[in-house]
Tab-separated table of C-alpha atoms in Angstrom:
chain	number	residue	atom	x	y	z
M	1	UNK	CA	7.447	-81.995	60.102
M	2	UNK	CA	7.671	-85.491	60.532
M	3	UNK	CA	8.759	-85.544	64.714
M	4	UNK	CA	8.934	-82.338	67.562
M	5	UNK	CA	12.057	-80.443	67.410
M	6	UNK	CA	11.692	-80.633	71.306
M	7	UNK	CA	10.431	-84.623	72.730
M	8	UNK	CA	11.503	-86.215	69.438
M	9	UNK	CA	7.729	-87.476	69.703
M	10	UNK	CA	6.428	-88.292	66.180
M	11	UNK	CA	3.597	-86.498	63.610
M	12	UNK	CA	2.706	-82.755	64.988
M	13	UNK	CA	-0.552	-81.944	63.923
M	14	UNK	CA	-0.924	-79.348	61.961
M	15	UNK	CA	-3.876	-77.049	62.760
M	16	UNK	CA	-3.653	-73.771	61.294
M	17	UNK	CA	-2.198	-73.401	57.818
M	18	UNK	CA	-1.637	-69.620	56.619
M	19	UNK	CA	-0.600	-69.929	53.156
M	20	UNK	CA	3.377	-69.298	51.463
M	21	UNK	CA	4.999	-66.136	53.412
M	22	UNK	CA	8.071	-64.357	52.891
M	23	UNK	CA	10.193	-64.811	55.765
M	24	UNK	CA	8.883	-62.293	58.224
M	25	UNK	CA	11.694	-60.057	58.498
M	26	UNK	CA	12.634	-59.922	54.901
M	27	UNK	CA	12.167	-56.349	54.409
M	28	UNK	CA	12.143	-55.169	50.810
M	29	UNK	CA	14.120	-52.449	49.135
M	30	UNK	CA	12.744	-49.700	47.255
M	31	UNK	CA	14.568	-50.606	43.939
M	32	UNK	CA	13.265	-54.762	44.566
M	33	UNK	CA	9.384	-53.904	45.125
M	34	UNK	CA	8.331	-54.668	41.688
M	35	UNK	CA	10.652	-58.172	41.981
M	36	UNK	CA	8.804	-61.237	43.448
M	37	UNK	CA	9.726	-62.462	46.818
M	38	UNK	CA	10.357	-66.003	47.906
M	39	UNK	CA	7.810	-67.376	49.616
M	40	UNK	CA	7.637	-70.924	52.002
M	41	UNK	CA	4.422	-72.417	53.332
M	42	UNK	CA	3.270	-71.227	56.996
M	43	UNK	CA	1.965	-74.250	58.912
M	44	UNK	CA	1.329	-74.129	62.273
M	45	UNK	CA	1.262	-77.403	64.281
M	46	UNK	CA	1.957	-78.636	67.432
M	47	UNK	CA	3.264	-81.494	69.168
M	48	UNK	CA	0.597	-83.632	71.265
M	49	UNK	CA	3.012	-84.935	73.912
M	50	UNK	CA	4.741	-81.790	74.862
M	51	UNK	CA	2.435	-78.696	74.215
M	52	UNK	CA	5.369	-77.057	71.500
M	53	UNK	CA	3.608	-74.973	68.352
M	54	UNK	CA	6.125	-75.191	65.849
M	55	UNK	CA	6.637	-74.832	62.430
M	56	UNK	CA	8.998	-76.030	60.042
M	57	UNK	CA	12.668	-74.028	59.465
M	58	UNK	CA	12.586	-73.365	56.261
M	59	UNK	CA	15.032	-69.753	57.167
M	60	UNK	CA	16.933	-69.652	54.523
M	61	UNK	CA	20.602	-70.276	54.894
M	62	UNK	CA	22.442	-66.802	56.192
M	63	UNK	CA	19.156	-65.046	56.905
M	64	UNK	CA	20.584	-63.859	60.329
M	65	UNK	CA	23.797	-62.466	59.679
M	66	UNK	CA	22.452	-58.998	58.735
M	67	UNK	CA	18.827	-58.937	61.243
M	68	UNK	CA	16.919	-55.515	61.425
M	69	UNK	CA	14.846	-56.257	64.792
M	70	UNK	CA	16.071	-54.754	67.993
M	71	UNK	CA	14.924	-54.642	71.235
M	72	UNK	CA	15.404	-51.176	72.056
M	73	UNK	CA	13.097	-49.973	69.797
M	74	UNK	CA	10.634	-50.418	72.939
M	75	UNK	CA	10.705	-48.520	75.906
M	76	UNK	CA	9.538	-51.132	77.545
M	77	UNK	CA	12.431	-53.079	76.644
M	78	UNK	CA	14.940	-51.529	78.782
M	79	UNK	CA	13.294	-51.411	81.951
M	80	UNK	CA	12.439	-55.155	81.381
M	81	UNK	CA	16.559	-56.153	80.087
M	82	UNK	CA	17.520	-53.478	83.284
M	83	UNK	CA	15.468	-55.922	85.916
M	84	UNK	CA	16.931	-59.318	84.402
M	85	UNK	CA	20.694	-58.039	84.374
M	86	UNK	CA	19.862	-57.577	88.153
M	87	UNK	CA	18.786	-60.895	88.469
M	88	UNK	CA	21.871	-62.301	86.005
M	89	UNK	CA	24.141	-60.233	88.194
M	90	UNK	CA	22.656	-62.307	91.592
M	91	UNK	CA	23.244	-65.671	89.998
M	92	UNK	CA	26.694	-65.252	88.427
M	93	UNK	CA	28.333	-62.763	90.887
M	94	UNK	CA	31.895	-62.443	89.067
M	95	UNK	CA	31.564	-65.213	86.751
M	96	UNK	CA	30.715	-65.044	83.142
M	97	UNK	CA	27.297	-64.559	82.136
M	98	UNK	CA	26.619	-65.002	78.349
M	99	UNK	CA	23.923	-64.033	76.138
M	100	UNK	CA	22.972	-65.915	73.275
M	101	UNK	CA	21.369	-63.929	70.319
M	102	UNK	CA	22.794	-60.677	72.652
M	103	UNK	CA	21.142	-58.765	69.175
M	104	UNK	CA	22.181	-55.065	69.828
M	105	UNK	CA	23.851	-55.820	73.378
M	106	UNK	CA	20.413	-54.216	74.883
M	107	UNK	CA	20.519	-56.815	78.425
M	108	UNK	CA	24.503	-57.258	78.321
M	109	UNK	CA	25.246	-53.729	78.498
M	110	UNK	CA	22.939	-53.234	81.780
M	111	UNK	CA	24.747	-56.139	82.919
M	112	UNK	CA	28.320	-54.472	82.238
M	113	UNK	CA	27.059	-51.653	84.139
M	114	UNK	CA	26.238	-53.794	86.993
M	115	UNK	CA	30.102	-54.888	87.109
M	116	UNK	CA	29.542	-58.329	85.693
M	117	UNK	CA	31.899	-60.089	83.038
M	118	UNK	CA	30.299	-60.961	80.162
M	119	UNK	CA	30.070	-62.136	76.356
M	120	UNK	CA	27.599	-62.117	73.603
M	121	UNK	CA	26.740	-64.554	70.532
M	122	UNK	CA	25.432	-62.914	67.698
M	123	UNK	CA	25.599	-63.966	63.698
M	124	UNK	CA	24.164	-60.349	62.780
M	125	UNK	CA	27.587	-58.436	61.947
M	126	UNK	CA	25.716	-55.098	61.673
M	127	UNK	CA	23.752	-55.718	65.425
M	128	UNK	CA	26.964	-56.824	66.584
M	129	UNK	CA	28.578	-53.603	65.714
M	130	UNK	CA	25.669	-51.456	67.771
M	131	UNK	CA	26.144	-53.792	70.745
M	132	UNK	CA	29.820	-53.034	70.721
M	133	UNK	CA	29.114	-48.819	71.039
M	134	UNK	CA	27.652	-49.875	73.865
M	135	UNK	CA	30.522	-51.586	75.381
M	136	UNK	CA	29.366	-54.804	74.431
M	137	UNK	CA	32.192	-57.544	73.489
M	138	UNK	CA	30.515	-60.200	70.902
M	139	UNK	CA	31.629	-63.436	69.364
M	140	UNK	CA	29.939	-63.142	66.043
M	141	UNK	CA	28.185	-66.459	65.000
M	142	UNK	CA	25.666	-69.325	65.315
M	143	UNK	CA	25.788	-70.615	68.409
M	144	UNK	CA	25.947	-74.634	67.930
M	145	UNK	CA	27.393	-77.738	69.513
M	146	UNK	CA	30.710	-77.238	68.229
M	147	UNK	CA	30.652	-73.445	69.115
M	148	UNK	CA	29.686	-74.245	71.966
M	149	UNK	CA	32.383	-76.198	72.732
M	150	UNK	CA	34.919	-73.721	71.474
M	151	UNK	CA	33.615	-70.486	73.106
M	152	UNK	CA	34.124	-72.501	76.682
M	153	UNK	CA	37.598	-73.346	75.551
M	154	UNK	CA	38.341	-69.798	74.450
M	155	UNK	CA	36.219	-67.500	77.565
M	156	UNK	CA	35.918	-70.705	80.080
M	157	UNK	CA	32.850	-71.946	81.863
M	158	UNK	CA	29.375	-69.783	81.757
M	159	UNK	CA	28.203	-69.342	85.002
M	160	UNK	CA	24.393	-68.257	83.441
M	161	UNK	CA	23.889	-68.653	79.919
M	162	UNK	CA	20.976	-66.850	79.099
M	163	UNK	CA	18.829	-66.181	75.780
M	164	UNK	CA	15.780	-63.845	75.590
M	165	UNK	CA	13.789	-64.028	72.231
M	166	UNK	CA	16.212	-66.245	70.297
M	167	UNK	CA	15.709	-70.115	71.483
M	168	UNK	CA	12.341	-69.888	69.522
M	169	UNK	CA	14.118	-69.293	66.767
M	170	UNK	CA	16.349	-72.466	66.716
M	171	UNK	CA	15.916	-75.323	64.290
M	172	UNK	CA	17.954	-77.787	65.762
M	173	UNK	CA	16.811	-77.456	69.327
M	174	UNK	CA	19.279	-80.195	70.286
M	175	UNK	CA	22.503	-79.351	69.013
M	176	UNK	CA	21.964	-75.581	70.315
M	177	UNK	CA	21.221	-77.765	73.948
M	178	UNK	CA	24.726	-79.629	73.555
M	179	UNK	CA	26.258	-76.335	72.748
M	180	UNK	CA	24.918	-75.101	76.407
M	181	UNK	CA	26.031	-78.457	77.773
M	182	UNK	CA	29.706	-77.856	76.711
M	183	UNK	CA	29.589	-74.141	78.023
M	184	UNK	CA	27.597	-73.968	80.924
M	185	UNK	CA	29.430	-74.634	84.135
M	186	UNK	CA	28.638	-76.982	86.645
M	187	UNK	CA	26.906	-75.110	89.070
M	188	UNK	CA	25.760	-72.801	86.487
M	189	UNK	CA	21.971	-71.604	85.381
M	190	UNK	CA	20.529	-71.654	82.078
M	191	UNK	CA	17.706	-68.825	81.493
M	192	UNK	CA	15.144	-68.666	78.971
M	193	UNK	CA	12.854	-66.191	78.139
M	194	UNK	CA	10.286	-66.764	75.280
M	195	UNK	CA	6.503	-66.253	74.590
M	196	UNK	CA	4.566	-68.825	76.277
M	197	UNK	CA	2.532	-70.669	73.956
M	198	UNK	CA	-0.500	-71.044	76.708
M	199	UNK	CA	-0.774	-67.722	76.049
M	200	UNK	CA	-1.166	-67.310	72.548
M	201	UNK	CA	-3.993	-69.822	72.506
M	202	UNK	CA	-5.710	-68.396	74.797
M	203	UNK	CA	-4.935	-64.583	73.600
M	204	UNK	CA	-5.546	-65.442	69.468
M	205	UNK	CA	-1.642	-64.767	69.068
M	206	UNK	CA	-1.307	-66.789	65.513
M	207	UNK	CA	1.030	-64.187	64.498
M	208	UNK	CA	3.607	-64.577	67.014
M	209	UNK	CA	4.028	-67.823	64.552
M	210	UNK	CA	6.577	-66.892	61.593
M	211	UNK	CA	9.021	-68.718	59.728
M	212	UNK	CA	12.195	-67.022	62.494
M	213	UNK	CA	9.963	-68.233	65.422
M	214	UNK	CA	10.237	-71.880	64.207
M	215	UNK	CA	8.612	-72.764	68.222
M	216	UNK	CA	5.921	-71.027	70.701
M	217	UNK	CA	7.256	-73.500	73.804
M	218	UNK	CA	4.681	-74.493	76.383
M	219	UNK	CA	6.865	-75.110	79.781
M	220	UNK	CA	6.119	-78.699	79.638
M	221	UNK	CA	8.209	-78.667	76.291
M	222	UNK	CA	11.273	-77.388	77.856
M	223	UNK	CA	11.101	-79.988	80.935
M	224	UNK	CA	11.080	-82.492	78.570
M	225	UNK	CA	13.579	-80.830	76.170
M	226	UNK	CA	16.174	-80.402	78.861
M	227	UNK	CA	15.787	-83.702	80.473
M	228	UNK	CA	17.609	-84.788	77.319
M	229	UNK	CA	20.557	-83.046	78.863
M	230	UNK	CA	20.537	-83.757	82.461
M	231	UNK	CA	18.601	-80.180	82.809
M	232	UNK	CA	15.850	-79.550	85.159
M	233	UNK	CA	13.509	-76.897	85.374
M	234	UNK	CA	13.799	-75.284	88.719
M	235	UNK	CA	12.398	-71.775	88.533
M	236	UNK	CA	9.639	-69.969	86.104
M	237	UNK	CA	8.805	-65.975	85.692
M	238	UNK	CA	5.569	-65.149	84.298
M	239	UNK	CA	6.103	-61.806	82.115
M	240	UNK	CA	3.724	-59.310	80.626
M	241	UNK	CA	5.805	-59.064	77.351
M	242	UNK	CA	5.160	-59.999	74.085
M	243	UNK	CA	1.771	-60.966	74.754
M	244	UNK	CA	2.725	-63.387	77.744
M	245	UNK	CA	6.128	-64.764	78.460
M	246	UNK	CA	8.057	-67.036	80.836
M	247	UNK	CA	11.411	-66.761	81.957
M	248	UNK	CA	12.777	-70.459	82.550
M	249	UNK	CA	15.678	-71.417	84.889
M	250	UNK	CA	17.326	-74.799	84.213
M	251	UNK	CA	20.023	-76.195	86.369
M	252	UNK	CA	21.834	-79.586	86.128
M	253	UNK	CA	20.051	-82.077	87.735
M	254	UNK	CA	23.406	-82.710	90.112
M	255	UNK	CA	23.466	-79.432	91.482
M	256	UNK	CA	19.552	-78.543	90.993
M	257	UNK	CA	17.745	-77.069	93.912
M	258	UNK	CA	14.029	-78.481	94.504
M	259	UNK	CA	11.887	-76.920	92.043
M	260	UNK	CA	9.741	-73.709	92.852
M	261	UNK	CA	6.109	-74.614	93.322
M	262	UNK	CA	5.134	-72.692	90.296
M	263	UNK	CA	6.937	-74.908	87.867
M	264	UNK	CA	4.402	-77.896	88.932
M	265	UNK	CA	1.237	-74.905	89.048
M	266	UNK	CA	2.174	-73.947	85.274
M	267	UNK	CA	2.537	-77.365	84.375
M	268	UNK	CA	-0.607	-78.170	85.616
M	269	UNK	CA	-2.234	-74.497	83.863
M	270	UNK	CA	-1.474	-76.648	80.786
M	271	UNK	CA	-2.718	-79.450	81.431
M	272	UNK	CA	-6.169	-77.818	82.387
M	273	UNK	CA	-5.909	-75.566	79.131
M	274	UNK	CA	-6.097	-78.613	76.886
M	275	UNK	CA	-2.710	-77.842	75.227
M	276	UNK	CA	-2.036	-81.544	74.629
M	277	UNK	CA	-5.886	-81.861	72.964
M	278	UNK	CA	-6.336	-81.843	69.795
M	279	UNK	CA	-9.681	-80.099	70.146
M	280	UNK	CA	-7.941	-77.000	71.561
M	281	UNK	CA	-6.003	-76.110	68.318
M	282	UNK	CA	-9.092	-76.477	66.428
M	283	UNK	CA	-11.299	-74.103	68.552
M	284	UNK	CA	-7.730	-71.608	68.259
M	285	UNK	CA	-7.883	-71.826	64.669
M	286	UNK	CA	-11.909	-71.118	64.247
M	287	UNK	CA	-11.449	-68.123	66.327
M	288	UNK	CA	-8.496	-67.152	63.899
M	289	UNK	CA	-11.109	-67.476	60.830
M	290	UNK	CA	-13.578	-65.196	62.842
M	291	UNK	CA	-11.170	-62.763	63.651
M	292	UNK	CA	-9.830	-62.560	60.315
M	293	UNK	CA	-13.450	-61.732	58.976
M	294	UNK	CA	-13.671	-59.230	61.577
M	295	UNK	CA	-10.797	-57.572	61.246
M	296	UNK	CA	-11.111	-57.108	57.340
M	297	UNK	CA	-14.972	-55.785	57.302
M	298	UNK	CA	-14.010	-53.232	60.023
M	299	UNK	CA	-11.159	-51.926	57.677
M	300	UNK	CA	-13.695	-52.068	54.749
M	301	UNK	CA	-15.783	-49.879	56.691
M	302	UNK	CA	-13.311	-47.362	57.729
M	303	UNK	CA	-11.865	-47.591	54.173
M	304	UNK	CA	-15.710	-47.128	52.618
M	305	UNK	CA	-16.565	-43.902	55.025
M	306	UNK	CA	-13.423	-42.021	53.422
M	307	UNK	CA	-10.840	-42.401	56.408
M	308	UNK	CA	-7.009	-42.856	55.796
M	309	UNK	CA	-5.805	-45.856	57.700
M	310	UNK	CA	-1.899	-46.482	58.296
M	311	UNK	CA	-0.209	-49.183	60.663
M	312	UNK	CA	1.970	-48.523	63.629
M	313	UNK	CA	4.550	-50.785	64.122
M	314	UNK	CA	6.511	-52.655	61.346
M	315	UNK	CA	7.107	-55.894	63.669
M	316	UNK	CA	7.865	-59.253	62.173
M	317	UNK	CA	4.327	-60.673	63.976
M	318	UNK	CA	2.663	-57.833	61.836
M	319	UNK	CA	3.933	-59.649	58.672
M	320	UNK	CA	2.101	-62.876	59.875
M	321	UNK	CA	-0.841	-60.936	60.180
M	322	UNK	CA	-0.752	-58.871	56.696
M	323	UNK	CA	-0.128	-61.591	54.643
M	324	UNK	CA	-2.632	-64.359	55.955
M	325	UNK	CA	-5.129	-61.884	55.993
M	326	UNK	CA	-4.376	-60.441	52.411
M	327	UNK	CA	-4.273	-57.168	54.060
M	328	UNK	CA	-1.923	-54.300	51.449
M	329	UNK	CA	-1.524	-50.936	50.676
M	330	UNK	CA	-4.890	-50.826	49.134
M	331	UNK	CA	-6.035	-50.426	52.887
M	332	UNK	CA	-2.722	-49.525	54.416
M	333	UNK	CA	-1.197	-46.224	53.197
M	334	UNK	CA	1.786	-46.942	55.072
M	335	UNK	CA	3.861	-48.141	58.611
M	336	UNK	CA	5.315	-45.909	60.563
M	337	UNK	CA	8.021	-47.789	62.752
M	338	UNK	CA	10.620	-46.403	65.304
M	339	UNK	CA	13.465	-48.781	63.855
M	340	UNK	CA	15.777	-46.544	61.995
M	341	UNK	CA	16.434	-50.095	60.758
M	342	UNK	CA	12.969	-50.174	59.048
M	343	UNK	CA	12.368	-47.041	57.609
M	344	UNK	CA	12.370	-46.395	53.672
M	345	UNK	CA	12.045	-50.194	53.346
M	346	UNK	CA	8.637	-51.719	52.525
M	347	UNK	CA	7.197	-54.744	54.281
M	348	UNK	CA	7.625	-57.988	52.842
M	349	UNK	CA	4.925	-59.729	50.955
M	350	UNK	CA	2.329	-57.037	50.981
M	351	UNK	CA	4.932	-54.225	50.135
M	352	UNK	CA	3.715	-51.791	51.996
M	353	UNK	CA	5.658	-48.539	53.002
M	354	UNK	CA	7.604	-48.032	56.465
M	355	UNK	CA	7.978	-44.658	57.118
M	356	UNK	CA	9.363	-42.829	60.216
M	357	UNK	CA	6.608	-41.739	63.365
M	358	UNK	CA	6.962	-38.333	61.596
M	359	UNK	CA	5.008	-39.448	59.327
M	360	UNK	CA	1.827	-39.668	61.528
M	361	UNK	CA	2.100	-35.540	61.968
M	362	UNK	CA	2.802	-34.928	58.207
M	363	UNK	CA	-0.478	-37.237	57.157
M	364	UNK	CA	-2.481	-37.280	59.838
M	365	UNK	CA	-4.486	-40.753	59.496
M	366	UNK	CA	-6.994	-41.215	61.112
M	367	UNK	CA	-7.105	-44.937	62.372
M	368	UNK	CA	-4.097	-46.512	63.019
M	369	UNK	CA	-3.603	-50.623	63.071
M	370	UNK	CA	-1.272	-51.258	65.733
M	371	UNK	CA	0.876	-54.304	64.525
M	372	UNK	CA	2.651	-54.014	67.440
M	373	UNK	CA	-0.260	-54.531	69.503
M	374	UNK	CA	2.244	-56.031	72.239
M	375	UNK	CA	3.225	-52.838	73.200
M	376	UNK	CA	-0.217	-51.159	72.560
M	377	UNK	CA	0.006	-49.647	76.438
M	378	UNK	CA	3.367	-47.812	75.519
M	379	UNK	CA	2.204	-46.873	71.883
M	380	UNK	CA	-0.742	-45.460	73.163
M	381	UNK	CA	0.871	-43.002	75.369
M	382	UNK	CA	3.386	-42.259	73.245
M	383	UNK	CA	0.743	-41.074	70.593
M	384	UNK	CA	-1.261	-39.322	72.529
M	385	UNK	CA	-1.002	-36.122	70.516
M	386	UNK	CA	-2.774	-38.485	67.637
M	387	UNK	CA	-6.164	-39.315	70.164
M	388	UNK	CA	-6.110	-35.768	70.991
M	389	UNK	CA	-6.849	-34.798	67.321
M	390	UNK	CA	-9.419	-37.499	67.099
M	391	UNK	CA	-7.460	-40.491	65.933
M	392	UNK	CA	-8.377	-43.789	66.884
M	393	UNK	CA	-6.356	-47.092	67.374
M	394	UNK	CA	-7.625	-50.526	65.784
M	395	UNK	CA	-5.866	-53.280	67.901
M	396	UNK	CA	-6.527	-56.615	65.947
M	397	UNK	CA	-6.456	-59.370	68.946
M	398	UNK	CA	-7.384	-61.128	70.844
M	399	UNK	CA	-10.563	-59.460	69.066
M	400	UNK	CA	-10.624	-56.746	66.711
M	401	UNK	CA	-11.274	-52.910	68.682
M	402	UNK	CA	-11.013	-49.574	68.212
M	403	UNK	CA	-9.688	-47.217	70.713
M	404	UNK	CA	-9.859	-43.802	70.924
């Protein structure tokens, strides 16, 4: 990358380079496993003026318009879209609230119960048809500058526009913003919700990078982002999801309110992290290389003393994670993965198997790798039939562990 996708500012450093991936989510058919997958380089860098970890978009043209991740594929995941449709529902009242990247209409359809008026954007045809059983009405499409400007003209002005999980995986960070601009009304709120990238440092999250997630945003990044657009940050949620999130609130700067004192408190959480220091990056990636020898000679071990090892969780991060590390079915039997989506499917670049959970009672492992080590908590009860026969959970980060 030659300048940030977010500050314009010039030369991100790169700091971690993983190697040529298949695009995380580009799950392989049985018939295509023997056929070689393309691959782009992985580097991780990250802009010195602004805090943003980015990548470049190298998402091949189309990838989203048939997407297998959805959201409620997590328990978790409804509770968490049923709070923010409360708090959507407070700030537009009985104007429009849309939902950009609405996936499989997961947050719009609590919404809808909650009486509000609403739309999705979506350019996944197949999600878009599951969000509409669910009484979810989507305009099928990338959202950009122009489309922006035509979805106002065609639905009128957004009172919230909100996007949860999708705005880190924009190329063009400014014409998505000018799309906003043209729909968002005058008085109206613009929500965020993405990993925050002070988190992943600080957790050993390099596989929350992929080729989709072209940008882990630090909150500094997105003041300076929407100042570009007469946007100012006026309100931030910390969340437990995905590793450690934030939920940003941007408002014109006509009709913002005076910022919430934690907006100046996680600004300053930066700061004192040392995400605009070089030498931060460079202690993240060290700790990637020891985790990464870890991690292997633990599976060695398992592997060596006769035990059957499968993952849990087919997740796009888990991709990241198999394919820098080289780990395959050599190690892995299989995935098990509740994604309907998923199943019969192998993952890409390693081309390992994704089976259904029934799989875990039919095989019995006995150590499972949780991929989706972001929802360990929920995964863990869930299988607690599995610890009660003696399996154990390996969870790979922040350090490697295993878990009875």
């Amino acid at each position: 990358m030659t300048r940030c996708r977010a500050c314009l500012a010039p030369s991100p450093h790169v700091f971690l380079p993983m190697g040529d991936h298949p695009p995380a989510n580009s799950f392989v058919r049985s018939e295509d496993v023997l056929k070689q997958q393309p691959v782009y380089p992985l580097d991780t860098q990250v802009c010195l003026e602004c805090g943003l970890i980015e990548v470049e978009d190298q998402v091949p043209e189309g990838f989203f318009e048939h997407y297998l991740y959805v959201p409620s594929g997590a328990t978790l995941m409804h509770t968490h879209f049923g709070e923010l449709a409360e708090i959507m529902k407070k700030e537009a009242g009985s104007d429009l609230v849309v939902d950009i990247g609405c996936n499989d209409g997961l947050l719009l359809s609590a919404c809808n119960k909650l009486g509000c008026r609403t739309i999705g954007v979506d350019p996944a045809a197949n999600l878009a048809e599951i969000a509409r059983s669910r009484g979810v009405d989507v305009d099928v499409g990338y959202f950009t500058a122009a489309s922006g400007a035509a979805l106002a003209e065609k639905y009128g002005k957004a009172k919230v526009i909100v996007t949860t999980n999708t705005f880190n995986h924009i190329g063009d960070l400014h014409d998505f913003m000018a799309g906003v601009d043209h729909w968002l009304a005058e008085d109206g709120v613009f929500v965020i919700e993405v990993p925050w990238a002070k988190n992943l440092i600080a957790g050993n999250e390099f596989d929350t990078v992929y080729h989709e997630h072209v940008s882990e945003f630090s909150l500094l990044s997105l003041v300076k982002l929407g100042a570009f657009f007469d946007l100012e940050v006026v309100d931030v949620h910390r969340l437990g999801v995905h590793g450690g999130s934030m939920r940003v609130f941007l408002k014109r700067t006509a009709a913002a309110t005076t910022p919430k004192a934690i907006v100046a408190e996680m600004l300053a959480e930066e700061r004192d992290a040392g995400m605009l220091a070089v030498e931060t990056y460079e202690d993240f990636a060290a700790r990637i290389e020891q985790v990464r020898g870890e991690l292997i000679a633990m599976l060695a071990e398992l592997k060596q003393a006769g035990l059957n090892i499968a993952g849990y969780g087919a997740p796009a991060k888990g991709n990241t994670l198999l394919n820098y590390f080289k780990i395959g079915p050599e190690t892995l039997d299989y995935l098990v993965d509740r994604n309907t989506l998923k199943q019969g499917l192998y993952s890409p670049g390693m081309k390992i198997p994704i089976r259904s959970l029934d799989a875990l009672e039919e095989q019995r492992p006995d150590v499972l790798l949780v991929l989706a080590w972001n929802f360990f908590d929920e995964i863990r009860q869930q299988q607690s039939a599995f610890s009660a026969r003696g399996g154990r959970f390996l969870v790979p980060l922040p350090r490697p562990v295993l878990v009875n």
